[in-house]
mmCIF file of C-alpha atoms in Angstrom:
data_model
loop_
_atom_site.group_PDB
_atom_site.id
_atom_site.type_symbol
_atom_site.label_atom_id
_atom_site.label_comp_id
_atom_site.label_asym_id
_atom_site.label_seq_id
_atom_site.Cartn_x
_atom_site.Cartn_y
_atom_site.Cartn_z
ATOM 1 C CA UNK A 1 -4.579 -8.444 5.345
ATOM 2 C CA UNK A 2 -5.801 -5.243 6.466
ATOM 3 C CA UNK A 3 -4.584 -1.822 5.052
ATOM 4 C CA UNK A 4 -2.666 -1.298 8.129
ATOM 5 C CA UNK A 5 -4.090 -2.559 11.350
ATOM 6 C CA UNK A 6 -2.939 0.013 13.587
ATOM 7 C CA UNK A 7 -5.359 2.419 16.000
ATOM 8 C CA UNK A 8 -5.976 4.245 18.706
ATOM 9 C CA UNK A 9 -4.766 1.786 21.282
ATOM 10 C CA UNK A 10 -1.263 0.533 21.329
ATOM 11 C CA UNK A 11 0.202 -2.908 20.761
ATOM 12 C CA UNK A 12 2.394 -4.658 23.266
ATOM 13 C CA UNK A 13 5.267 -3.298 21.136
ATOM 14 C CA UNK A 14 4.396 0.261 21.311
ATOM 15 C CA UNK A 15 3.063 0.837 18.091
ATOM 16 C CA UNK A 16 -0.037 2.675 17.661
ATOM 17 C CA UNK A 17 -3.356 1.198 16.329
ATOM 18 C CA UNK A 18 -5.924 2.845 14.081
ATOM 19 C CA UNK A 19 -8.479 -0.351 13.768
ATOM 20 C CA UNK A 20 -11.250 1.693 14.054
ATOM 21 C CA UNK A 21 -10.762 4.077 11.011
ATOM 22 C CA UNK A 22 -10.059 0.953 8.423
ATOM 23 C CA UNK A 23 -13.462 -0.274 7.768
ATOM 24 C CA UNK A 24 -16.025 2.319 7.943
ATOM 25 C CA UNK A 25 -18.804 2.876 5.325
ATOM 26 C CA UNK A 26 -16.783 5.531 3.894
ATOM 27 C CA UNK A 27 -13.169 7.148 4.250
ATOM 28 C CA UNK A 28 -13.929 10.238 6.173
ATOM 29 C CA UNK A 29 -12.755 9.180 9.444
ATOM 30 C CA UNK A 30 -9.575 7.814 7.932
ATOM 31 C CA UNK A 31 -8.482 10.979 6.275
ATOM 32 C CA UNK A 32 -9.557 13.097 9.331
ATOM 33 C CA UNK A 33 -7.482 10.782 11.916
ATOM 34 C CA UNK A 34 -4.396 10.512 9.483
ATOM 35 C CA UNK A 35 -4.193 14.221 8.447
ATOM 36 C CA UNK A 36 -2.848 15.746 11.860
ATOM 37 C CA UNK A 37 -0.209 12.790 11.790
ATOM 38 C CA UNK A 38 0.684 13.924 8.343
ATOM 39 C CA UNK A 39 0.262 10.378 6.783
ATOM 40 C CA UNK A 40 1.994 10.770 3.289
ATOM 41 C CA UNK A 41 3.380 7.488 2.292
ATOM 42 C CA UNK A 42 0.668 7.422 -0.641
ATOM 43 C CA UNK A 43 1.784 10.899 -2.036
ATOM 44 C CA UNK A 44 5.502 9.425 -2.092
ATOM 45 C CA UNK A 45 4.163 5.995 -3.926
ATOM 46 C CA UNK A 46 2.078 7.992 -6.580
ATOM 47 C CA UNK A 47 5.168 8.739 -9.057
ATOM 48 C CA UNK A 48 6.534 5.309 -8.275
ATOM 49 C CA UNK A 49 3.652 3.371 -9.094
ATOM 50 C CA UNK A 50 2.580 5.424 -12.048
ATOM 51 C CA UNK A 51 6.027 4.507 -13.306
ATOM 52 C CA UNK A 52 5.950 0.959 -12.559
ATOM 53 C CA UNK A 53 2.703 0.395 -14.165
ATOM 54 C CA UNK A 54 3.615 2.036 -17.444
ATOM 55 C CA UNK A 55 6.604 0.237 -17.656
ATOM 56 C CA UNK A 56 4.945 -2.995 -16.664
ATOM 57 C CA UNK A 57 2.131 -2.326 -19.540
ATOM 58 C CA UNK A 58 5.153 -1.600 -22.057
ATOM 59 C CA UNK A 59 6.635 -5.138 -21.251
ATOM 60 C CA UNK A 60 5.284 -7.652 -23.726
ATOM 61 C CA UNK A 61 4.316 -10.805 -22.131
ATOM 62 C CA UNK A 62 2.356 -12.808 -24.739
ATOM 63 C CA UNK A 63 -0.878 -12.235 -22.958
ATOM 64 C CA UNK A 64 -3.825 -10.073 -24.289
ATOM 65 C CA UNK A 65 -4.948 -6.909 -22.711
ATOM 66 C CA UNK A 66 -3.094 -4.387 -20.345
ATOM 67 C CA UNK A 67 -1.664 -5.814 -17.392
ATOM 68 C CA UNK A 68 -3.948 -5.262 -14.023
ATOM 69 C CA UNK A 69 -2.748 -3.511 -11.062
ATOM 70 C CA UNK A 70 -3.503 -5.303 -7.677
ATOM 71 C CA UNK A 71 -3.246 -3.081 -4.526
ATOM 72 C CA UNK A 72 -2.918 -4.785 -1.693
ATOM 73 C CA UNK A 73 -4.156 -3.505 1.702
ATOM 74 C CA UNK A 74 -5.927 -1.297 -0.662
ATOM 75 C CA UNK A 75 -8.374 0.285 2.089
ATOM 76 C CA UNK A 76 -10.403 2.791 0.569
ATOM 77 C CA UNK A 77 -8.633 2.841 -2.758
ATOM 78 C CA UNK A 78 -6.144 5.732 -1.879
ATOM 79 C CA UNK A 79 -3.395 4.231 -4.200
ATOM 80 C CA UNK A 80 -5.865 3.593 -6.776
ATOM 81 C CA UNK A 81 -7.233 7.193 -6.501
ATOM 82 C CA UNK A 82 -3.599 8.594 -7.009
ATOM 83 C CA UNK A 83 -2.641 6.300 -9.761
ATOM 84 C CA UNK A 84 -5.301 7.026 -11.988
ATOM 85 C CA UNK A 85 -6.636 10.462 -11.409
ATOM 86 C CA UNK A 86 -5.193 13.953 -11.680
ATOM 87 C CA UNK A 87 -5.282 14.391 -7.983
ATOM 88 C CA UNK A 88 -2.589 14.840 -4.898
ATOM 89 C CA UNK A 89 -2.753 13.406 -1.597
ATOM 90 C CA UNK A 90 -3.400 16.858 -0.146
ATOM 91 C CA UNK A 91 -6.365 17.035 -2.484
ATOM 92 C CA UNK A 92 -7.676 13.794 -1.107
ATOM 93 C CA UNK A 93 -7.506 15.211 2.611
ATOM 94 C CA UNK A 94 -8.977 18.481 1.431
ATOM 95 C CA UNK A 95 -11.833 16.774 -0.058
ATOM 96 C CA UNK A 96 -12.791 14.462 2.620
ATOM 97 C CA UNK A 97 -12.340 16.816 5.586
ATOM 98 C CA UNK A 98 -14.206 19.827 3.963
ATOM 99 C CA UNK A 99 -17.514 21.232 5.366
ATOM 100 C CA UNK A 100 -19.101 20.201 2.123
ATOM 101 C CA UNK A 101 -18.148 16.313 3.031
ATOM 102 C CA UNK A 102 -18.922 16.205 6.441
ATOM 103 C CA UNK A 103 -22.715 17.292 5.641
ATOM 104 C CA UNK A 104 -23.274 14.494 3.605
ATOM 105 C CA UNK A 105 -24.577 11.036 4.469
ATOM 106 C CA UNK A 106 -22.654 7.936 3.023
ATOM 107 C CA UNK A 107 -25.022 7.671 0.121
ATOM 108 C CA UNK A 108 -24.718 11.353 -0.736
ATOM 109 C CA UNK A 109 -20.954 11.172 -0.724
ATOM 110 C CA UNK A 110 -20.625 8.179 -2.501
ATOM 111 C CA UNK A 111 -22.553 10.014 -5.424
ATOM 112 C CA UNK A 112 -20.448 13.000 -5.035
ATOM 113 C CA UNK A 113 -17.214 10.824 -5.212
ATOM 114 C CA UNK A 114 -18.150 9.242 -8.332
ATOM 115 C CA UNK A 115 -18.494 12.577 -10.191
ATOM 116 C CA UNK A 116 -15.500 13.849 -8.290
ATOM 117 C CA UNK A 117 -13.203 10.797 -9.579
ATOM 118 C CA UNK A 118 -14.901 10.581 -13.130
ATOM 119 C CA UNK A 119 -13.847 14.337 -13.395
ATOM 120 C CA UNK A 120 -10.361 14.021 -12.505
ATOM 121 C CA UNK A 121 -9.695 10.417 -14.454
ATOM 122 C CA UNK A 122 -6.616 10.175 -16.279
ATOM 123 C CA UNK A 123 -6.658 9.331 -19.775
ATOM 124 C CA UNK A 124 -4.090 6.552 -19.258
ATOM 125 C CA UNK A 125 -5.794 5.057 -16.278
ATOM 126 C CA UNK A 126 -4.580 1.483 -15.526
ATOM 127 C CA UNK A 127 -7.122 -1.265 -14.458
ATOM 128 C CA UNK A 128 -6.741 -1.783 -10.765
ATOM 129 C CA UNK A 129 -8.323 -4.444 -8.345
ATOM 130 C CA UNK A 130 -8.117 -4.195 -4.551
ATOM 131 C CA UNK A 131 -7.513 -6.743 -1.940
ATOM 132 C CA UNK A 132 -8.163 -5.920 1.836
ATOM 133 C CA UNK A 133 -10.148 -7.757 4.439
ATOM 134 C CA UNK A 134 -11.866 -4.621 5.130
ATOM 135 C CA UNK A 135 -15.120 -5.388 3.398
ATOM 136 C CA UNK A 136 -16.744 -1.848 3.787
ATOM 137 C CA UNK A 137 -13.779 0.033 2.898
ATOM 138 C CA UNK A 138 -13.029 -1.941 -0.588
ATOM 139 C CA UNK A 139 -17.217 -1.945 -1.142
ATOM 140 C CA UNK A 140 -16.888 2.114 -0.954
ATOM 141 C CA UNK A 141 -13.776 2.026 -3.533
ATOM 142 C CA UNK A 142 -15.586 -0.112 -5.802
ATOM 143 C CA UNK A 143 -18.895 1.822 -5.638
ATOM 144 C CA UNK A 144 -17.032 5.211 -6.302
ATOM 145 C CA UNK A 145 -15.182 3.900 -9.398
ATOM 146 C CA UNK A 146 -11.660 3.564 -8.032
ATOM 147 C CA UNK A 147 -11.523 -0.144 -8.216
ATOM 148 C CA UNK A 148 -12.496 -2.357 -11.299
ATOM 149 C CA UNK A 149 -12.889 -5.270 -8.830
ATOM 150 C CA UNK A 150 -12.581 -5.680 -5.087
ATOM 151 C CA UNK A 151 -11.707 -8.798 -2.957
ATOM 152 C CA UNK A 152 -11.490 -9.731 0.690
ATOM 153 C CA UNK A 153 -9.714 -12.921 0.734
ATOM 154 C CA UNK A 154 -7.515 -13.301 3.656
ATOM 155 C CA UNK A 155 -4.355 -15.145 2.316
ATOM 156 C CA UNK A 156 -2.700 -15.164 5.709
ATOM 157 C CA UNK A 157 -5.147 -17.622 6.867
ATOM 158 C CA UNK A 158 -6.281 -19.269 3.471
ATOM 159 C CA UNK A 159 -3.704 -21.146 1.290
ATOM 160 C CA UNK A 160 -4.881 -19.814 -1.929
ATOM 161 C CA UNK A 161 -6.989 -17.226 -3.575
ATOM 162 C CA UNK A 162 -10.796 -17.956 -3.820
ATOM 163 C CA UNK A 163 -12.410 -18.379 -7.121
ATOM 164 C CA UNK A 164 -13.007 -14.710 -7.900
ATOM 165 C CA UNK A 165 -9.667 -13.467 -7.054
ATOM 166 C CA UNK A 166 -8.421 -16.612 -8.517
ATOM 167 C CA UNK A 167 -9.802 -15.578 -11.810
ATOM 168 C CA UNK A 168 -8.550 -12.320 -11.483
ATOM 169 C CA UNK A 169 -4.988 -13.056 -11.010
ATOM 170 C CA UNK A 170 -4.865 -13.999 -14.516
ATOM 171 C CA UNK A 171 -4.624 -10.497 -15.579
ATOM 172 C CA UNK A 172 -2.450 -9.066 -12.865
ATOM 173 C CA UNK A 173 1.077 -7.863 -13.779
ATOM 174 C CA UNK A 174 1.819 -5.552 -10.923
ATOM 175 C CA UNK A 175 1.238 -5.751 -7.208
ATOM 176 C CA UNK A 176 1.643 -2.405 -5.123
ATOM 177 C CA UNK A 177 1.901 -2.070 -1.488
ATOM 178 C CA UNK A 178 1.970 1.110 0.795
ATOM 179 C CA UNK A 179 0.179 -0.117 3.989
ATOM 180 C CA UNK A 180 0.592 -3.674 4.311
ATOM 181 C CA UNK A 181 4.159 -4.530 4.724
ATOM 182 C CA UNK A 182 3.981 -4.626 8.637
ATOM 183 C CA UNK A 183 1.175 -7.227 8.642
ATOM 184 C CA UNK A 184 1.477 -9.287 5.554
ATOM 185 C CA UNK A 185 4.042 -12.473 5.443
ATOM 186 C CA UNK A 186 5.234 -14.866 2.611
ATOM 187 C CA UNK A 187 2.116 -16.688 2.941
ATOM 188 C CA UNK A 188 -0.045 -13.999 1.011
ATOM 189 C CA UNK A 189 2.577 -13.708 -1.669
ATOM 190 C CA UNK A 190 3.184 -17.502 -2.373
ATOM 191 C CA UNK A 191 -0.786 -17.458 -2.760
ATOM 192 C CA UNK A 192 -0.796 -14.582 -4.847
ATOM 193 C CA UNK A 193 2.028 -15.555 -7.231
ATOM 194 C CA UNK A 194 0.962 -19.321 -7.086
ATOM 195 C CA UNK A 195 -2.447 -17.905 -8.819
ATOM 196 C CA UNK A 196 -0.591 -15.693 -10.988
ATOM 197 C CA UNK A 197 -0.601 -16.269 -15.007
ATOM 198 C CA UNK A 198 1.426 -13.525 -16.072
ATOM 199 C CA UNK A 199 4.896 -12.425 -15.193
ATOM 200 C CA UNK A 200 4.368 -10.382 -11.815
ATOM 201 C CA UNK A 201 6.193 -7.426 -10.422
ATOM 202 C CA UNK A 202 5.897 -6.107 -7.081
ATOM 203 C CA UNK A 203 6.633 -2.290 -5.851
ATOM 204 C CA UNK A 204 6.156 -2.455 -1.847
ATOM 205 C CA UNK A 205 6.918 0.448 0.548
ATOM 206 C CA UNK A 206 7.770 -1.139 3.997
ATOM 207 C CA UNK A 207 8.311 0.195 7.288
ATOM 208 C CA UNK A 208 11.889 0.078 8.655
ATOM 209 C CA UNK A 209 10.371 -1.221 11.731
ATOM 210 C CA UNK A 210 10.085 -4.602 10.028
ATOM 211 C CA UNK A 211 12.301 -7.215 7.818
ATOM 212 C CA UNK A 212 11.352 -7.643 4.214
ATOM 213 C CA UNK A 213 13.817 -10.523 3.820
ATOM 214 C CA UNK A 214 11.043 -13.472 4.142
ATOM 215 C CA UNK A 215 8.934 -11.957 1.660
ATOM 216 C CA UNK A 216 11.819 -11.093 -0.733
ATOM 217 C CA UNK A 217 12.923 -14.812 -0.462
ATOM 218 C CA UNK A 218 9.457 -15.894 -1.181
ATOM 219 C CA UNK A 219 9.512 -13.698 -4.191
ATOM 220 C CA UNK A 220 12.722 -15.244 -5.172
ATOM 221 C CA UNK A 221 11.182 -18.914 -5.134
ATOM 222 C CA UNK A 222 8.911 -17.645 -7.801
ATOM 223 C CA UNK A 223 11.489 -16.293 -9.882
ATOM 224 C CA UNK A 224 11.276 -12.511 -8.901
ATOM 225 C CA UNK A 225 14.518 -10.543 -7.896
ATOM 226 C CA UNK A 226 14.220 -7.836 -5.105
ATOM 227 C CA UNK A 227 16.364 -4.730 -5.030
ATOM 228 C CA UNK A 228 16.294 -1.715 -2.800
ATOM 229 C CA UNK A 229 18.198 1.388 -1.583
ATOM 230 C CA UNK A 230 18.162 1.448 2.128
ATOM 231 C CA UNK A 231 19.925 4.564 1.931
ATOM 232 C CA UNK A 232 16.758 6.389 0.700
ATOM 233 C CA UNK A 233 13.842 6.307 2.688
ATOM 234 C CA UNK A 234 10.250 7.954 2.639
ATOM 235 C CA UNK A 235 8.494 9.392 5.484
ATOM 236 C CA UNK A 236 5.306 7.550 6.383
ATOM 237 C CA UNK A 237 3.616 9.469 9.433
ATOM 238 C CA UNK A 238 4.268 11.375 12.705
ATOM 239 C CA UNK A 239 4.512 9.341 15.690
ATOM 240 C CA UNK A 240 1.473 9.556 17.960
ATOM 241 C CA UNK A 241 3.430 9.661 21.248
ATOM 242 C CA UNK A 242 6.839 8.969 22.852
ATOM 243 C CA UNK A 243 6.030 5.255 23.423
ATOM 244 C CA UNK A 244 5.734 4.660 19.803
ATOM 245 C CA UNK A 245 8.807 6.914 18.786
ATOM 246 C CA UNK A 246 10.910 4.632 21.175
ATOM 247 C CA UNK A 247 9.371 1.417 19.686
ATOM 248 C CA UNK A 248 10.425 2.367 16.019
ATOM 249 C CA UNK A 249 13.976 3.618 17.090
ATOM 250 C CA UNK A 250 14.557 0.410 19.033
ATOM 251 C CA UNK A 251 12.982 -2.022 16.297
ATOM 252 C CA UNK A 252 15.114 -0.248 13.360
ATOM 253 C CA UNK A 253 18.109 -0.632 15.506
ATOM 254 C CA UNK A 254 17.365 -4.294 16.262
ATOM 255 C CA UNK A 255 17.472 -4.681 12.222
ATOM 256 C CA UNK A 256 20.910 -3.109 12.074
ATOM 257 C CA UNK A 257 19.848 0.200 10.731
ATOM 258 C CA UNK A 258 20.494 3.659 12.031
ATOM 259 C CA UNK A 259 17.467 5.844 13.198
ATOM 260 C CA UNK A 260 19.230 8.940 13.443
ATOM 261 C CA UNK A 261 17.691 11.871 11.537
ATOM 262 C CA UNK A 262 14.721 9.736 10.456
ATOM 263 C CA UNK A 263 12.543 7.634 13.531
ATOM 264 C CA UNK A 264 14.693 9.702 16.140
ATOM 265 C CA UNK A 265 13.340 12.870 14.475
ATOM 266 C CA UNK A 266 9.785 11.766 14.923
ATOM 267 C CA UNK A 267 8.439 9.894 11.935
ATOM 268 C CA UNK A 268 8.050 6.283 10.622
ATOM 269 C CA UNK A 269 10.298 5.859 7.514
ATOM 270 C CA UNK A 270 9.829 3.294 4.672
ATOM 271 C CA UNK A 271 12.045 1.657 2.294
ATOM 272 C CA UNK A 272 10.947 0.846 -1.286
ATOM 273 C CA UNK A 273 11.304 -2.616 -2.574
ATOM 274 C CA UNK A 274 11.025 -3.442 -6.068
ATOM 275 C CA UNK A 275 10.936 -6.990 -7.527
ATOM 276 C CA UNK A 276 11.114 -7.913 -11.079
ATOM 277 C CA UNK A 277 11.540 -11.079 -12.931
ATOM 278 C CA UNK A 278 15.066 -12.287 -12.454
ATOM 279 C CA UNK A 279 17.458 -12.620 -15.663
ATOM 280 C CA UNK A 280 19.129 -16.001 -16.257
ATOM 281 C CA UNK A 281 22.110 -14.782 -14.452
ATOM 282 C CA UNK A 282 20.562 -14.058 -11.328
ATOM 283 C CA UNK A 283 20.746 -16.719 -8.621
ATOM 284 C CA UNK A 284 17.253 -17.126 -7.473
ATOM 285 C CA UNK A 285 18.281 -19.448 -4.743
ATOM 286 C CA UNK A 286 20.923 -17.070 -3.131
ATOM 287 C CA UNK A 287 19.504 -15.457 0.195
ATOM 288 C CA UNK A 288 18.144 -12.053 -0.569
ATOM 289 C CA UNK A 289 20.083 -8.770 0.930
ATOM 290 C CA UNK A 290 19.082 -5.131 0.670
ATOM 291 C CA UNK A 291 21.082 -3.576 -2.116
ATOM 292 C CA UNK A 292 24.187 -2.049 -1.179
ATOM 293 C CA UNK A 293 24.422 -4.638 1.519
ATOM 294 C CA UNK A 294 27.002 -7.741 1.799
#
């Protein structure tokens, strides 16, 4: 369950891969590689996740304490940084690609970042835990204070969370995703929701090159209703080359969507899927369809 296991090589499908930047001791290579590609989905997610976290916190569910946010495929804690700090994605790019950052050792960068994030911490910061198989990335995010806890359980391979994540799930009220929709399946969501003790909400940005239907159906089996607006998309990043562009165009068309003006214009695009507990009038067993589709 990586933060997005694509890197400099290409998959057989044509999508580029960036495996080498996802589990470094610190995130400098991550930001340096993705900045020229204008990777921007955490920017679009920032306001959405802040709203979702605030709305979930305002919902009374009978449990003590503020509901925790679980960022799945959290990588170096980018979503937590943007959720809980008065910072933008542009600020993070500037910070990690600066001459000052390049001169530091990982230990020095960690100390610098602890002070950096503490200085910009919002008073309404939500508790956040991270989940990602990239152990060094989540260790960094935990060390600089972006995550309250971090776990490396691979729920695509294990049927249930380990003891630590299992205990942490008792407090989770919101799951956020920006980089894992292409790599996670219903197995991960079945495991997480099976361990939940509070009503769970899910907010997920997913590339239009993959279907979210199986995951939405799994969420429905746990009592969640998923909605989306397929007419509104959020750009993710530029394509690395013509082969990747062609792959995306073909994949989007195969799923019945139109790449014109989006993938055909040179960028991956995502759709936001939001899942909330179903009301008594909802039919949980009904097959899920994107909002606006028959």
